[in-house]
């Protein structure tokens, strides 16, 4: 499986947004039509309360939130253990 850099993906999305078809881009640059469609969805910009977000931004925030929740649970357990011994 080929891993494409974020900048490459975004450049293909931009080309598509400027009018290039889903079938033209794979012929010239290599990724599949399905990959490019997914990237277009991933990097589409949506405005919420005056701020611009992409699905990639939302995914990153969800990942960070999951990590922070896990850390919070660890800290709660550590606090409970400490309170037992104090």
mmCIF file of C-alpha atoms in Angstrom:
data_model
loop_
_atom_site.group_PDB
_atom_site.id
_atom_site.type_symbol
_atom_site.label_atom_id
_atom_site.label_comp_id
_atom_site.label_asym_id
_atom_site.label_seq_id
_atom_site.Cartn_x
_atom_site.Cartn_y
_atom_site.Cartn_z
ATOM 1 C CA UNK A 1 0.000 0.000 0.000
ATOM 2 C CA UNK A 2 1.313 3.413 -0.963
ATOM 3 C CA UNK A 3 1.249 6.126 1.716
ATOM 4 C CA UNK A 4 0.737 9.600 0.311
ATOM 5 C CA UNK A 5 1.760 12.733 2.160
ATOM 6 C CA UNK A 6 -0.903 15.098 3.423
ATOM 7 C CA UNK A 7 0.325 17.886 1.123
ATOM 8 C CA UNK A 8 -0.006 15.617 -1.927
ATOM 9 C CA UNK A 9 -3.537 14.637 -0.946
ATOM 10 C CA UNK A 10 -4.504 18.253 -0.380
ATOM 11 C CA UNK A 11 -3.058 19.302 -3.727
ATOM 12 C CA UNK A 12 -5.178 16.692 -5.528
ATOM 13 C CA UNK A 13 -8.235 17.844 -3.586
ATOM 14 C CA UNK A 14 -7.513 21.424 -4.616
ATOM 15 C CA UNK A 15 -7.160 20.364 -8.263
ATOM 16 C CA UNK A 16 -10.488 18.565 -8.032
ATOM 17 C CA UNK A 17 -12.105 21.620 -6.431
ATOM 18 C CA UNK A 18 -10.781 23.698 -9.338
ATOM 19 C CA UNK A 19 -12.571 21.470 -11.836
ATOM 20 C CA UNK A 20 -10.389 18.438 -12.495
ATOM 21 C CA UNK A 21 -12.427 15.243 -12.668
ATOM 22 C CA UNK A 22 -12.048 12.231 -10.433
ATOM 23 C CA UNK A 23 -10.988 10.171 -13.463
ATOM 24 C CA UNK A 24 -8.364 12.644 -14.765
ATOM 25 C CA UNK A 25 -6.394 12.828 -11.526
ATOM 26 C CA UNK A 26 -5.627 9.099 -11.086
ATOM 27 C CA UNK A 27 -4.447 8.833 -14.673
ATOM 28 C CA UNK A 28 -1.926 11.611 -14.112
ATOM 29 C CA UNK A 29 -0.962 11.170 -10.438
ATOM 30 C CA UNK A 30 -1.628 7.526 -9.527
ATOM 31 C CA UNK A 31 -4.045 7.241 -6.581
ATOM 32 C CA UNK A 32 -7.366 5.509 -7.160
ATOM 33 C CA UNK A 33 -10.593 7.376 -7.800
ATOM 34 C CA UNK A 34 -11.930 6.097 -4.453
ATOM 35 C CA UNK A 35 -8.884 7.427 -2.604
ATOM 36 C CA UNK A 36 -9.306 10.862 -4.149
ATOM 37 C CA UNK A 37 -13.030 10.892 -3.318
ATOM 38 C CA UNK A 38 -12.202 10.035 0.291
ATOM 39 C CA UNK A 39 -9.607 12.807 0.416
ATOM 40 C CA UNK A 40 -12.108 15.313 -0.979
ATOM 41 C CA UNK A 41 -14.472 14.397 1.876
ATOM 42 C CA UNK A 42 -11.638 14.441 4.403
ATOM 43 C CA UNK A 43 -10.343 17.889 3.431
ATOM 44 C CA UNK A 44 -13.627 19.609 2.553
ATOM 45 C CA UNK A 45 -13.873 22.810 4.587
ATOM 46 C CA UNK A 46 -16.981 23.433 6.686
ATOM 47 C CA UNK A 47 -17.627 26.605 8.623
ATOM 48 C CA UNK A 48 -19.014 26.241 12.155
ATOM 49 C CA UNK A 49 -19.579 29.316 14.305
ATOM 50 C CA UNK A 50 -17.182 31.323 12.146
ATOM 51 C CA UNK A 51 -14.397 28.726 12.319
ATOM 52 C CA UNK A 52 -13.313 26.575 9.403
ATOM 53 C CA UNK A 53 -12.947 22.830 9.974
ATOM 54 C CA UNK A 54 -12.181 19.796 7.859
ATOM 55 C CA UNK A 55 -13.084 16.208 8.651
ATOM 56 C CA UNK A 56 -9.347 15.669 9.174
ATOM 57 C CA UNK A 57 -9.420 18.371 11.878
ATOM 58 C CA UNK A 58 -12.407 16.708 13.547
ATOM 59 C CA UNK A 59 -10.711 13.301 13.402
ATOM 60 C CA UNK A 60 -7.555 14.725 15.014
ATOM 61 C CA UNK A 61 -9.608 16.366 17.772
ATOM 62 C CA UNK A 62 -11.469 13.118 18.448
ATOM 63 C CA UNK A 63 -8.185 11.230 18.682
ATOM 64 C CA UNK A 64 -6.759 13.816 21.086
ATOM 65 C CA UNK A 65 -9.961 13.745 23.140
ATOM 66 C CA UNK A 66 -9.774 9.946 23.432
ATOM 67 C CA UNK A 67 -6.171 10.192 24.605
ATOM 68 C CA UNK A 68 -7.041 12.837 27.186
ATOM 69 C CA UNK A 69 -9.939 10.751 28.502
ATOM 70 C CA UNK A 70 -7.610 7.783 28.896
ATOM 71 C CA UNK A 71 -5.074 9.937 30.760
ATOM 72 C CA UNK A 72 -7.849 11.279 33.000
ATOM 73 C CA UNK A 73 -8.914 7.746 33.926
ATOM 74 C CA UNK A 74 -5.308 6.860 34.792
ATOM 75 C CA UNK A 75 -5.023 9.966 36.981
ATOM 76 C CA UNK A 76 -8.320 9.148 38.727
ATOM 77 C CA UNK A 77 -7.056 5.643 39.532
ATOM 78 C CA UNK A 78 -3.750 7.030 40.795
ATOM 79 C CA UNK A 79 -5.577 9.566 42.991
ATOM 80 C CA UNK A 80 -7.770 6.812 44.408
ATOM 81 C CA UNK A 81 -4.706 4.702 45.237
ATOM 82 C CA UNK A 82 -2.959 7.653 46.865
ATOM 83 C CA UNK A 83 -5.976 8.473 49.002
ATOM 84 C CA UNK A 84 -6.036 4.865 50.253
ATOM 85 C CA UNK A 85 -2.501 5.179 51.622
ATOM 86 C CA UNK A 86 -2.797 8.686 53.095
#
